[in-house]
Amino acid sequence: RNVTFVDNGRVSYSNPVRQSLFEFADCADGGKPKAEAAAAALRRIFPGVNAAAHELTIPMPGHALTVQAEIEQARRDTEQLEALIKAHDVVFLLTDTRESRWLPTMLSTLHDRMLLNVALGLDTYLI
C-alpha cells in the first residue's frame, strides 16, 4: 500500500491522453509537478494507499554538470534516490532514456531491490 512517485517534470498536454493518472486540469498554468499529481490521483482512486511524491532529477552519464550548484544538487538527488530505493521493495522504472535508467538500475542492484524496467525511449520498436 506504499507507492512513491519520483519525477522532476511537469504535466504537459500530451500526458493525460497516454498516462491515466493525469487529467487535463493538471496541465494548466505550466502543469503541476508530475510526481505530486500522480500521487494525488492515486489517493483519489484508492484512498487506502500511502502515496508520496518526490521531485528530483536523476543524474545521467554523459550529461556534464559544470556549475557547483548543479553538482551539489545532483549529490543531494542521488542520496535521496538511494534512500528511497533502500526504503522500498520494488522499483518500477518508467523513464524515457537509457541514461536516466542507469543510476536507478545500479542502485537497485547494489541494494538487492527488484527493478522492473517498463521504459520507453528505446532505439527500435516492433509493432
Coordinates of C-alpha atoms in Angstrom, one line a residue:
R1 CA 0.0 0.0 0.0
N2 CA 3.0 2.3 -0.2
V3 CA 3.7 3.9 -3.5
T4 CA 6.3 6.6 -4.1
F5 CA 6.5 8.7 -7.3
V6 CA 9.8 10.3 -8.3
D7 CA 9.8 12.8 -11.2
N8 CA 11.2 16.3 -11.9
G9 CA 8.8 17.1 -14.8
R10 CA 5.5 18.9 -15.1
V11 CA 2.3 17.5 -16.6
S12 CA 2.1 18.6 -20.2
Y13 CA -0.9 18.4 -22.6
S14 CA 0.4 15.2 -24.1
N15 CA 0.4 13.3 -20.8
P16 CA -3.3 12.8 -20.0
V17 CA -4.0 11.0 -23.3
R18 CA -1.4 8.3 -22.5
Q19 CA -1.0 8.4 -18.8
S20 CA -4.2 7.7 -16.8
L21 CA -3.2 9.3 -13.6
F22 CA -3.2 12.7 -15.2
E23 CA -6.1 14.9 -16.2
F24 CA -6.4 17.9 -18.5
A25 CA -6.7 20.2 -15.5
D26 CA -3.2 19.1 -14.3
C27 CA -1.7 20.8 -17.4
A28 CA -3.0 24.3 -16.6
D29 CA -0.6 27.2 -15.7
G30 CA 2.5 25.3 -16.9
G31 CA 1.5 22.0 -15.4
K32 CA 1.5 20.5 -11.9
P33 CA 4.6 18.6 -10.8
K34 CA 4.1 15.1 -12.2
A35 CA 5.0 13.2 -9.1
E36 CA 2.6 15.3 -7.0
A37 CA -0.2 15.0 -9.5
A38 CA 0.2 11.2 -9.8
A39 CA 0.3 10.7 -6.0
A40 CA -2.9 12.8 -5.6
A41 CA -4.7 10.9 -8.3
L42 CA -3.8 7.6 -6.9
R43 CA -5.1 8.7 -3.4
R44 CA -8.4 9.7 -5.1
I45 CA -8.7 6.3 -6.8
F46 CA -7.7 4.3 -3.8
P47 CA -8.0 6.2 -0.5
G48 CA -6.2 3.4 1.4
V49 CA -2.9 3.9 -0.4
N50 CA 0.0 5.7 1.1
A51 CA 1.2 7.7 -2.0
A52 CA 4.1 10.0 -1.7
A53 CA 5.8 12.3 -4.2
H54 CA 9.4 13.5 -4.6
E55 CA 10.6 16.0 -7.2
L56 CA 14.2 15.3 -8.0
T57 CA 16.4 14.9 -11.0
I58 CA 18.3 11.6 -11.8
P59 CA 21.9 12.4 -12.7
M60 CA 22.8 10.8 -16.0
P61 CA 26.0 9.6 -17.6
G62 CA 27.2 11.8 -20.4
H63 CA 25.3 14.9 -19.0
A64 CA 28.1 17.1 -17.7
L65 CA 27.5 19.2 -14.6
T66 CA 29.6 22.3 -14.7
V67 CA 28.1 24.7 -12.1
Q68 CA 28.9 23.9 -8.5
A69 CA 25.2 24.4 -7.5
E70 CA 24.2 21.7 -10.1
I71 CA 26.9 19.3 -8.7
E72 CA 25.7 19.8 -5.2
Q73 CA 22.0 19.3 -6.2
A74 CA 23.0 16.1 -8.1
R75 CA 24.6 14.8 -5.0
R76 CA 21.5 15.5 -2.9
D77 CA 19.3 14.0 -5.5
T78 CA 21.4 10.9 -5.7
E79 CA 21.4 10.5 -1.9
Q80 CA 17.6 10.9 -1.8
L81 CA 17.1 8.5 -4.7
E82 CA 19.3 5.9 -3.0
A83 CA 17.4 6.3 0.3
L84 CA 14.1 5.9 -1.5
I85 CA 15.3 2.7 -3.3
K86 CA 16.6 1.3 0.0
A87 CA 13.2 2.0 1.7
H88 CA 11.2 0.2 -1.0
D89 CA 10.8 -3.4 -2.0
V90 CA 10.4 -2.9 -5.8
V91 CA 11.3 -0.2 -8.2
F92 CA 9.2 0.4 -11.3
L93 CA 11.3 2.3 -13.7
L94 CA 9.4 4.2 -16.3
T95 CA 12.0 6.8 -17.5
D96 CA 12.4 7.8 -21.2
T97 CA 16.1 7.4 -21.8
R98 CA 18.8 4.8 -21.2
E99 CA 20.9 7.4 -19.5
S100 CA 18.2 8.1 -16.9
R101 CA 17.7 4.3 -16.2
W102 CA 21.4 3.7 -15.4
L103 CA 21.7 5.1 -11.9
P104 CA 18.4 3.6 -10.5
T105 CA 19.4 0.3 -12.0
M106 CA 22.8 0.3 -10.4
L107 CA 21.4 1.5 -7.0
S108 CA 18.7 -1.2 -7.1
T109 CA 21.2 -3.9 -7.9
L110 CA 23.6 -2.6 -5.1
H111 CA 20.8 -2.8 -2.6
D112 CA 19.3 -6.0 -3.8
R113 CA 16.0 -4.5 -4.9
M114 CA 13.8 -5.8 -7.7
L115 CA 13.7 -3.4 -10.5
L116 CA 11.1 -3.7 -13.3
N117 CA 12.0 -1.6 -16.4
V118 CA 8.9 -0.5 -18.2
A119 CA 10.7 2.1 -20.1
L120 CA 10.1 4.0 -23.3
G121 CA 12.8 5.7 -25.4
L122 CA 14.3 2.6 -26.9
D123 CA 16.2 2.6 -30.2
T124 CA 13.9 0.1 -32.0
Y125 CA 10.3 -0.9 -31.9
L126 CA 8.3 -3.9 -33.1
I127 CA 4.7 -3.1 -33.9

